[in-house]
XYZ file of C-alpha atoms in Angstrom:
593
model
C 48.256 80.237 41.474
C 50.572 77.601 40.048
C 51.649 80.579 37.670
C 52.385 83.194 39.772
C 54.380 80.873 42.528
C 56.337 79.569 39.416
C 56.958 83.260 38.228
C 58.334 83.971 41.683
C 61.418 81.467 42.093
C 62.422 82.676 38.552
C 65.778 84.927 38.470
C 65.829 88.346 37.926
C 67.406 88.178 34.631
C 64.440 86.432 33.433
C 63.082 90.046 32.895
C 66.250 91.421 31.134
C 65.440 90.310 27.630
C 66.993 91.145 24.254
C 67.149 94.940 23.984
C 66.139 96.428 21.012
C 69.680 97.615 19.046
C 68.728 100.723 19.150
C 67.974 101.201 22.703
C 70.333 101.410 26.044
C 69.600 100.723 29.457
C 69.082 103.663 31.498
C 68.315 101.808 34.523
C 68.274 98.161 35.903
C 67.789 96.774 39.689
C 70.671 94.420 40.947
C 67.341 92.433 42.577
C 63.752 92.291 44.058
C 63.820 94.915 45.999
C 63.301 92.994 49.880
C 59.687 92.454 50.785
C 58.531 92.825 47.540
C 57.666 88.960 44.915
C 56.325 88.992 41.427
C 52.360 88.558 40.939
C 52.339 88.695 37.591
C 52.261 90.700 34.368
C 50.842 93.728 34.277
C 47.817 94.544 32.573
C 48.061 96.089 29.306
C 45.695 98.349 28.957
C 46.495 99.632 32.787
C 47.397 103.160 32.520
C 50.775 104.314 34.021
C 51.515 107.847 34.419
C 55.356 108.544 33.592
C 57.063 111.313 34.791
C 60.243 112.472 32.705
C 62.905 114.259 34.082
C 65.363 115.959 31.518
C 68.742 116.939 32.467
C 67.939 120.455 34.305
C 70.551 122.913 32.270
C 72.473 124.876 35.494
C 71.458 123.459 38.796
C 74.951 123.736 40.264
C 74.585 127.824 39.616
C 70.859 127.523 41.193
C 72.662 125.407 44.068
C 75.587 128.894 44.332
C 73.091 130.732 44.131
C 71.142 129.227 47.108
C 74.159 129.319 49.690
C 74.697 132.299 48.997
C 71.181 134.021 49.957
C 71.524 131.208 52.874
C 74.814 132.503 54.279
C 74.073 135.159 57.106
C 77.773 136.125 56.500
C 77.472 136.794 52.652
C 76.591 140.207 51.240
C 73.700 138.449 49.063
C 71.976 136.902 52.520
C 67.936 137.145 52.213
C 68.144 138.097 48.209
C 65.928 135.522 47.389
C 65.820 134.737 43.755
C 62.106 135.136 41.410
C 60.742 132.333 40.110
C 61.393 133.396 36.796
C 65.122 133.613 37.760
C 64.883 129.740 39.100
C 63.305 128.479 35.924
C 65.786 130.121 34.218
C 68.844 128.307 35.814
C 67.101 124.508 35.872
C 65.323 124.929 32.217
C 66.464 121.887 29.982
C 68.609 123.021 26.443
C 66.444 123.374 23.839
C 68.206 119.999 22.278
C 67.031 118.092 25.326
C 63.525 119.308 24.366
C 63.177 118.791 21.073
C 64.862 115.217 21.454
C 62.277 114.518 23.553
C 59.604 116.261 21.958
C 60.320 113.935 18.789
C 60.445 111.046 20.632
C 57.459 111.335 21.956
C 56.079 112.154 18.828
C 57.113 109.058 16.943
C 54.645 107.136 19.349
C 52.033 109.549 19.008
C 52.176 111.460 22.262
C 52.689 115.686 21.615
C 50.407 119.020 22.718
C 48.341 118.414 25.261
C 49.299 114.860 25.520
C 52.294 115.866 27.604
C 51.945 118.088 31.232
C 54.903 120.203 31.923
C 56.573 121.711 35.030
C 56.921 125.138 35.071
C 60.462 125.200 33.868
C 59.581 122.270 31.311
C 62.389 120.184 33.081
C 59.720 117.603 34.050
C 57.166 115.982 31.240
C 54.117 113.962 32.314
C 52.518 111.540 30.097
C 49.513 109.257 31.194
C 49.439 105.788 28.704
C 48.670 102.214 29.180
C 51.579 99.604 29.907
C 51.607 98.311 26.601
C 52.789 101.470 25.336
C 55.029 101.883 27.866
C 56.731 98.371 27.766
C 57.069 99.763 23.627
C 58.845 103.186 24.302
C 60.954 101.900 27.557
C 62.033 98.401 25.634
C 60.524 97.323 28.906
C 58.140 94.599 30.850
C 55.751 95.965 33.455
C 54.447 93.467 36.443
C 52.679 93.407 39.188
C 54.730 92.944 42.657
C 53.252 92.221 45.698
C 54.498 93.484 48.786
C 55.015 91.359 52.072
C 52.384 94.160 53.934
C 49.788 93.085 50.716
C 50.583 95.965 48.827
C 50.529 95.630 45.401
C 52.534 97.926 42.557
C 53.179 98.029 38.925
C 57.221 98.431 38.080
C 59.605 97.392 36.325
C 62.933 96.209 37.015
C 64.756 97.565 34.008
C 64.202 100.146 31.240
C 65.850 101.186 28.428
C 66.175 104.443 26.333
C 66.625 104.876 22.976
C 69.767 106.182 22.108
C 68.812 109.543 20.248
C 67.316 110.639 24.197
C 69.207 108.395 26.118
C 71.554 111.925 27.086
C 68.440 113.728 27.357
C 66.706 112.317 29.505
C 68.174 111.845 33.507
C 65.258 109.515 34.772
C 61.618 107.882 34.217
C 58.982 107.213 36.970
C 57.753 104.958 37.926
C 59.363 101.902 36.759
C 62.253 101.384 39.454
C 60.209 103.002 42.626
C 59.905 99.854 45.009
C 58.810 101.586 48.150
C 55.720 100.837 50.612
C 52.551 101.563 48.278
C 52.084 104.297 50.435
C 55.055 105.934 49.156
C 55.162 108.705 51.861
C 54.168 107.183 55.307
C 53.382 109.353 58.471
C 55.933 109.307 60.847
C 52.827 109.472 63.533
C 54.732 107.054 66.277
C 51.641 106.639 68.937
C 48.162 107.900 69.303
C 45.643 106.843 72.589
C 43.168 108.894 74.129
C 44.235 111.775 77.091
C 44.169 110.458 80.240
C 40.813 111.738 82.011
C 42.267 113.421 85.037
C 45.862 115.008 84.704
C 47.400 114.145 87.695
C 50.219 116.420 87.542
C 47.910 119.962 87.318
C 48.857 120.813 90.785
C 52.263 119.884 90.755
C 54.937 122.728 90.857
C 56.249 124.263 88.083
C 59.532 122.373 86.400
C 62.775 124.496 84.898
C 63.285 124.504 81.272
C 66.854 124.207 79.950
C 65.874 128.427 78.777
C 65.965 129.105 81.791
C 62.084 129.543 82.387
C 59.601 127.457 84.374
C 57.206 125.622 82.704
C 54.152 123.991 83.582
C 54.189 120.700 85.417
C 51.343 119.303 83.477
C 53.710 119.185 80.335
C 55.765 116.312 81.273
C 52.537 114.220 80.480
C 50.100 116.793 78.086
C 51.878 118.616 75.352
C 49.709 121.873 74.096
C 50.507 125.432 72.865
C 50.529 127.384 76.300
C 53.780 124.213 77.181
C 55.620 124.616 73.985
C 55.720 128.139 74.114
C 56.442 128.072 77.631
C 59.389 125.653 77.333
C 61.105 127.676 73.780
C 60.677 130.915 75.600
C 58.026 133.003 73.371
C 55.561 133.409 75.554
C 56.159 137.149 75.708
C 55.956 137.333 71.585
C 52.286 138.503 70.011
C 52.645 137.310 66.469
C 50.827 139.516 64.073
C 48.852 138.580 60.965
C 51.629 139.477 58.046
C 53.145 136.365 58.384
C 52.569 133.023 56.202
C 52.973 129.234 57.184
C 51.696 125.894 55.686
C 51.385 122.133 56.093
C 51.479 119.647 53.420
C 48.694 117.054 53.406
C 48.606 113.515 51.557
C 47.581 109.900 51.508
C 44.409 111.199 52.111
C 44.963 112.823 55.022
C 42.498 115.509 56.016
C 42.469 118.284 58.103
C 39.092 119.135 59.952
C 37.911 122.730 60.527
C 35.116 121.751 63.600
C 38.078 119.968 65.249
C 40.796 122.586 64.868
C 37.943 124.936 66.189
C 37.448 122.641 69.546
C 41.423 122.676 69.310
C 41.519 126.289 69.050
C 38.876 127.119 71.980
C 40.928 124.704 74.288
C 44.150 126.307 73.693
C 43.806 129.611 71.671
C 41.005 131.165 72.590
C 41.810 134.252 70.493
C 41.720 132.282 67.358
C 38.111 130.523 68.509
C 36.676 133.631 68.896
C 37.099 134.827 65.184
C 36.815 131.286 64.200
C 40.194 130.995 62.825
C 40.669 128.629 60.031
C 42.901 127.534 57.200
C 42.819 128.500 53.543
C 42.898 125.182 51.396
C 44.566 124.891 48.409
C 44.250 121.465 46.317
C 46.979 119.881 44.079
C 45.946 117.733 41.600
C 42.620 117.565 42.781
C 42.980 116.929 46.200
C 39.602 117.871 48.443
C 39.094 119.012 51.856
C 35.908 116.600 53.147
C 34.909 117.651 56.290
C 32.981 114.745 57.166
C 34.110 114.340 61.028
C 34.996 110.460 60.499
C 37.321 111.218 57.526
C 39.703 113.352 59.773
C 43.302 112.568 59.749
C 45.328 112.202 62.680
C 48.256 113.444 60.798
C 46.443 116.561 59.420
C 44.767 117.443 62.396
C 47.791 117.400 64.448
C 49.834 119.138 61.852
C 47.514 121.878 61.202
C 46.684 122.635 65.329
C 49.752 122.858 66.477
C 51.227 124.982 63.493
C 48.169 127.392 62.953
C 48.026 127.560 66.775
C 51.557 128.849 67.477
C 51.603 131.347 64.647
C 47.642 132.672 64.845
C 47.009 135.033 63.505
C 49.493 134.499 60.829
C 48.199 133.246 57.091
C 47.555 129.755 57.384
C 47.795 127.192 54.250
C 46.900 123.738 54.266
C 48.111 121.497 51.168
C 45.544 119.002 50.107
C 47.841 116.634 47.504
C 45.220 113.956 45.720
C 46.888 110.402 46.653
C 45.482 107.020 45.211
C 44.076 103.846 46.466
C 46.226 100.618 46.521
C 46.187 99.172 42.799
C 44.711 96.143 43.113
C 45.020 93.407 40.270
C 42.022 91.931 39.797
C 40.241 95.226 38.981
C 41.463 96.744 35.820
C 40.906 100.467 36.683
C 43.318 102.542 36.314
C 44.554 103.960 40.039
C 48.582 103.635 39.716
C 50.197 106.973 40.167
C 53.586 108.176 41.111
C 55.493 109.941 43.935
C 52.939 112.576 44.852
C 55.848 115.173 46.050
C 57.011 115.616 42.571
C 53.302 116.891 41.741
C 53.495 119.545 44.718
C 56.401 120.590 43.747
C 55.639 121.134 40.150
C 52.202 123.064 41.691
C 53.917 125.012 44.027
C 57.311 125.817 42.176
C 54.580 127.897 40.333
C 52.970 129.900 42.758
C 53.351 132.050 45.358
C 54.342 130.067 48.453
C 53.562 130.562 52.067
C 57.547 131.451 53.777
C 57.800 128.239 56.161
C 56.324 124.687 55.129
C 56.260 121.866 57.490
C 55.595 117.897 55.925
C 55.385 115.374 58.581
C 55.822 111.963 55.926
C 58.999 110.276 54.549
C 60.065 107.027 53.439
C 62.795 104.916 54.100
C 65.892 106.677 51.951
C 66.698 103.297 50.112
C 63.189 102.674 49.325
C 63.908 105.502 46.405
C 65.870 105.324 43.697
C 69.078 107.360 44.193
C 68.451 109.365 40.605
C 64.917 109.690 41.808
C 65.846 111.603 45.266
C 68.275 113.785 43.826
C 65.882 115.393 41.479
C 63.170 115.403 44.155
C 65.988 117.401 46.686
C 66.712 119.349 43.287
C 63.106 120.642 43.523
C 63.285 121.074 47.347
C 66.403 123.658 46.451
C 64.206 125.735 44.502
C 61.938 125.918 46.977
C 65.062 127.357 49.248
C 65.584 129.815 46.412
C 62.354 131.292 46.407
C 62.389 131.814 50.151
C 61.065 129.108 51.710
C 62.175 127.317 54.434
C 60.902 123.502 54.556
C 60.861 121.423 57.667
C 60.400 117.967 57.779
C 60.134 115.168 60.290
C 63.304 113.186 61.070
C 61.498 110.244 61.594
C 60.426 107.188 64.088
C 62.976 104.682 63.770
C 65.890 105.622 65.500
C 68.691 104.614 63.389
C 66.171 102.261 61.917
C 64.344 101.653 59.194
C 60.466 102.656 59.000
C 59.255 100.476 61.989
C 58.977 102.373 65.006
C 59.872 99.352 66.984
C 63.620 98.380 66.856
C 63.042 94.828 68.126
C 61.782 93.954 64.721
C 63.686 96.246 62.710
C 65.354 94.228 60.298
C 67.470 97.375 59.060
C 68.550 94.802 55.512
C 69.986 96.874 52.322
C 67.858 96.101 49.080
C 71.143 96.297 47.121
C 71.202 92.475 46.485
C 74.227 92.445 49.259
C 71.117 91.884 51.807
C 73.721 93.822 54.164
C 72.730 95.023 57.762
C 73.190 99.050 57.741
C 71.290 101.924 59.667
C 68.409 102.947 57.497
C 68.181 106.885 57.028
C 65.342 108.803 56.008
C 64.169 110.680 53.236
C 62.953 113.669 52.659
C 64.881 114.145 55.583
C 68.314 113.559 54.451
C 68.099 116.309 51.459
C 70.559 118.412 52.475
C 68.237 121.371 51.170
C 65.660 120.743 54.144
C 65.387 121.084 57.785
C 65.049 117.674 59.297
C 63.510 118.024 62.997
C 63.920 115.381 65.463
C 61.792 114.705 68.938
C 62.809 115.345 72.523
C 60.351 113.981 75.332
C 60.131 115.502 78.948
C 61.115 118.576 81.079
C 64.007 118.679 81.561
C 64.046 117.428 77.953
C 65.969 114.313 76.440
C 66.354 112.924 73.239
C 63.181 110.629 72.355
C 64.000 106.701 71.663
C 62.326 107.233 68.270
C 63.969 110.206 67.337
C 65.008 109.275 63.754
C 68.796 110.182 62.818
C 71.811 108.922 61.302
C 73.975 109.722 57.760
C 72.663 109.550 54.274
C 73.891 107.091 52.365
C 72.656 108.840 49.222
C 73.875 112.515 49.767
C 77.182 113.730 50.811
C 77.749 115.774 53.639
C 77.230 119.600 52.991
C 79.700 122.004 54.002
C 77.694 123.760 56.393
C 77.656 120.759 58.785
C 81.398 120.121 58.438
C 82.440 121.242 61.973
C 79.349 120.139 63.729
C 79.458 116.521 62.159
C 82.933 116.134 62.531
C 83.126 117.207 65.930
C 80.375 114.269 66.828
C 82.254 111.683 64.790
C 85.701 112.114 66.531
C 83.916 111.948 70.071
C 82.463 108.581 68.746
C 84.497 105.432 70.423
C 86.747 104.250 68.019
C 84.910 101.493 65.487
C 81.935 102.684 66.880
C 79.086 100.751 64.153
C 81.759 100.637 61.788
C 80.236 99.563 58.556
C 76.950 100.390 59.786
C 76.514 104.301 58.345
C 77.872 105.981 56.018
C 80.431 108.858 58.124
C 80.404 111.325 54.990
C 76.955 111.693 54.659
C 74.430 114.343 55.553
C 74.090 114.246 58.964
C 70.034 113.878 60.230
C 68.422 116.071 61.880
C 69.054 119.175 62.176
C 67.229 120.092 64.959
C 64.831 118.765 67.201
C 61.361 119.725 69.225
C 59.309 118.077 71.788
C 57.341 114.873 70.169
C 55.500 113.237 72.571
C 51.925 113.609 74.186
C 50.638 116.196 71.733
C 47.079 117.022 73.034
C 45.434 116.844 69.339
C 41.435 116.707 68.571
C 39.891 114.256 66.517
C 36.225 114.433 65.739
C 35.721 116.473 68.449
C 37.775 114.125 71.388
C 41.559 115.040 72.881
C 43.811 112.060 72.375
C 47.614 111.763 72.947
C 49.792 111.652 70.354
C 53.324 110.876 69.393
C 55.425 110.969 66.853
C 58.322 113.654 64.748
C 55.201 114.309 62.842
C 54.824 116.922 66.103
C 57.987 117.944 66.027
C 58.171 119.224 62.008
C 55.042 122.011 62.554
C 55.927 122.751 65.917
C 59.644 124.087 64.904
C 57.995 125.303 61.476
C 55.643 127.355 63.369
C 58.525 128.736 65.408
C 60.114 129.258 62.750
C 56.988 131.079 61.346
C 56.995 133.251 64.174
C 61.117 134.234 63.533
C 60.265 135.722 60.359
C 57.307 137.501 61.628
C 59.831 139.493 63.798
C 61.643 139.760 60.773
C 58.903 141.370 58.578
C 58.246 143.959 61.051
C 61.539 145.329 60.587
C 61.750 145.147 56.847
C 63.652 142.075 56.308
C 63.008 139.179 54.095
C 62.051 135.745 55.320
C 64.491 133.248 56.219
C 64.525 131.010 53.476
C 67.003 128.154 53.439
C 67.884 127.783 56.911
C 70.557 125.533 57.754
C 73.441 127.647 56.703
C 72.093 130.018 59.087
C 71.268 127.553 62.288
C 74.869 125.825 61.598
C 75.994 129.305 62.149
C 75.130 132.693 63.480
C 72.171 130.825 64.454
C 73.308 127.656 66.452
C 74.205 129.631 70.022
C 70.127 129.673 69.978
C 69.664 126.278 70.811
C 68.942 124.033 74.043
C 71.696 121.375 73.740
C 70.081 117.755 74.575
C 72.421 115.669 76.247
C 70.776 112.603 77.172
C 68.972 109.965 75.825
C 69.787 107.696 72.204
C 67.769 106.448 69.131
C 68.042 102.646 68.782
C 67.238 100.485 66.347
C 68.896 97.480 64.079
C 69.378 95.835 67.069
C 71.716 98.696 68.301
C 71.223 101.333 71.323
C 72.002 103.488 68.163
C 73.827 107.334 68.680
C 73.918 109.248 71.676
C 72.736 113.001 72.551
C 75.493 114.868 73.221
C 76.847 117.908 73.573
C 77.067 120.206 70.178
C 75.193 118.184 66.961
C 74.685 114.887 67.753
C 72.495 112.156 65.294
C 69.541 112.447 67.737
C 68.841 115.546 68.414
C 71.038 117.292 66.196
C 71.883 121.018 67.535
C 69.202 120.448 69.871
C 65.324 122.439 70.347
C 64.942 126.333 69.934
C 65.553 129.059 72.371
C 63.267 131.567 70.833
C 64.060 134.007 72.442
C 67.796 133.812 71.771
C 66.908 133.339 68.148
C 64.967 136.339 68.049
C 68.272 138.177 69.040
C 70.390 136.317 66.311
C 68.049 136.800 63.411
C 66.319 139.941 64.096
């Protein structure tokens, strides 16, 4: 104990020993990052399984490519590119590879030692720290988080200088986030009230201009949400394709979405509709009742349950348990949405995906995101339009509540900012917010704000710009970055979901509802679409920043605080709540059909 409270106090720099000549460093932490001490060194013979990134050959003609297909105005819109074509443009140079390759091989690590992605831009080696510490000119610990989490990084590594060009980034060494490196953004959960008071109440008006249920200001289901976005007069049909992503072992249950189903979509329960599962890197689909996840069940109800009859997918991604140090087994692993993406850059992929987990954006290593929002661009290329939940910290960081939101950069400044989030500030995703209510105002936990990693993309110039200058002058100056990516995108009801969980309705809360429920309108869009011949929508924000954005219900009331801020207002056009507000299906219909 004496040890590890002495290894503590020491400095940083402690760690930064004499490089070996021939190495540089590729990448070094200014500090700790907050929350997180030193336990200890890391066991040796612990295995760590490195993911290597080499410089991808032609992203920025991938990235032309993708607006391009994205732009509703440009003669190319909807010619989605083969994967073939995208492994093409982000393949390393063959002196990248062989670099590498010999690198590798000098340690004793080649054939099928090494995993590749499908475009061999990613390498995957599984070895034990001592290696590691060898090749990377490196020490491995053991930090323990403030939430008793524990992790093995580093705080520096270094490359030797024959790869040190060919090779943009190594994980995990610098990756400080919560162990559970992609947390649900599920904001509440409690069981449905018993008696729903308001059944008999009278029907409330929508901002579409339709009335909608009185019983959905307190119980969100399917019959409400199509009610409120206007498609209740739209039959889907089966030639359609959606998803969710599942991780952090996070299951969905079949006997629950069938209770689900036979409360809400009888159709569906009386062909016993159910998902297809398809497992990434051995991820399983128990269906022990008591191993259900809230997160999975919700995601998978209320997506498969607007879009039935449509193909449904559901993503099991193999996460581990927390690495703890006195047990030397082997259970570190890395960033599980680099192995999806490496599975499904490969395959044929369902046309809308919705993930309802992110992280805090400064929790990842700048180098680390942009290659992760490389692969989400690919994704866009094939087709594929990705939703993904804003968030449930206002302008805050990961804690729902703001009063103890401590909103503190871990760039040794220890500077007070507003805390994006990401996945959900990749500029190559659709980040969906939450509204609450009929008529409907922005939820307080509506994450939003401006990356401080990525800049802001063209397609949001007007909207953004327009919400800035109607911002009081000095308005959290210092606090947010004004040329980032403005989050979200859109928005969707968020609150009171009616979900089943081993086999009882509960309540719950969260933009994890709102990612599936816009995906699965979404879903329904290009339905219309493939009746008529056309392609799916792909990419979609060049679109709903455009042609598209007369289809939304602007949300003018309500604000997201947190970091001891009332944080941004809704307002009318984009605003950093709501963003250009919740779908008009109908209307949409009209613009993309």
């Amino acid at each position: 104990m004496w040890a590890n409270s002495l290894l503590s106090l020491l400095p940083l720099a402690v760690f930064a020993f004499a490089r070996d000549r021939d190495h540089k460093v590729k990448e070094q932490l200014v500090a700790p990052p907050r929350g997180w001490t030193l336990h200890g060194p890391a066991p040796l013979d612990h295995l760590v399984k490195l993911r290597i990134a080499l410089p991808q050959s032609n992203f920025p003609a991938l990235e032309d490519h993708l607006y391009q297909i994205s732009d509703p105005s440009h003669e190319r819109y909807g010619q989605h590119l083969s994967n073939e074509q995208i492994e093409e443009l982000v393949a390393p140079c063959p002196e990248s590879v062989d670099a590498v390759n010999e690198w590798l091989a000098s340690h004793g690590i080649e054939g099928d030692d090494v995993g590749r992605s499908p475009a061999g831009d990613w390498l995957t080696i599984k070895i034990p720290v001592s290696l590691a510490e060898e090749m990377l000119d490196t020490k491995y610990h053991v930090w323990k988080h403030i939430g008793g989490e524990y992790l093995v990084r580093t705080t520096s590594y270094s490359l030797p200088k024959t790869v040190f060009d060919h090779v943009e980034l190594i994980q995990p060494t610098t990756i400080f986030g919560t162990f559970r490196k992609l947390k649900s953004t599920i904001h509440s959960i409690s069981k449905t009230p018993t008696e729903d008071t308001s059944q008999n109440a009278a029907p409330v008006a929508s901002a579409t201009g339709v009335t909608v249920d009185a019983s959905c200001n307190s119980t969100i289901t399917i019959t409400c949400l199509k009610q409120l976005y206007n498609a209740v007069d739209f039959t889907p049909s089966a030639d359609n394709t959606i998803a969710v992503t599942g991780y952090l072992e996070q299951f969905a249950n079949r006997a629950d979405l069938q209770t689900f189903f036979e409360d809400q979509v009888p159709a569906a329960a009386a062909v016993h509709s159910t998902y297809t599962l398809i497992s990434v890197n051995g991820g399983t689909d128990p269906q022990n009742g008591s191993l259900a996840g809230v997160e999975a069940n919700l995601d998978t109800q209320f997506a498969f349950g607007l879009t039935f009859p449509a193909a449904s997918t559901f993503y099991s991604t193999a996460g581990s348990p927390p690495f703890i140090p006195d047990i030397g087994t082997p259970t570190d692993s890395n960033e599980p949405y680099t192995e999806w993406l490496d599975f499904v850059l490969s395959q044929k992929t369902p046309s809308v995906i919705s993930t309802s987990y992110g992280d805090d954006e400064q929790t990842v290593p700048l180098n680390f995101a942009q290659r992760v929002c490389q692969g989400f661009a690919q994704l866009g290329a094939k087709g594929v339009s990705l939703t993904f939940s804003s968030g449930d910290g206002g302008v805050g960081d990961g804690d729902p509540d703001p009063a103890t939101q401590e909103c503190i950069t871990n760039d040794g400044t220890n500077s007070t900012r507003f805390i994006p989030g990401f996945p959900a500030s990749c500029p190559f995703v659709t980040a969906v917010g939450g509204t609450v209510f009929i008529p409907e105002i922005a939820v307080p936990f509506s994450g939003g704000g401006f990356s401080n990693y990525f800049s802001r993309p063209s397609y949001q110039d007007a909207a953004v710009e327009g919400f800035l200058k109607g911002l009081p002058k000095g308005t959290y100056a210092g606090l947010f970055n004004p040329n980032g990516r403005g989050i979200p995108d859109v928005a969707t009801q968020s609150d009171f979901f009616k979900v089943f969980i081993e086999g009882e309705a509960f309540s719950v809360g969260g933009t994890s509802a709102s990612s599936p429920t816009f995906a699965g309108f979404v879903a329904l869009l290009n339905d219309a679409r493939f009746k008529k011949g056309l392609p799916a929508l792909g990419f979609l924000n060049p679109l709903l920043y455009s042609r598209a954005v007369g289809g939304f219900n602007d949300i003018t009331v309500g604000n997201n605080p947190g970091c001891g801020t009332e944080g941004f207002n809704a307002t009318k056009g984009w605003d950093a709540v709501t963003g250009l507000g919740t779908p008009n299906f109908a209307k949409l219909l009209d613009l993309v059909s």
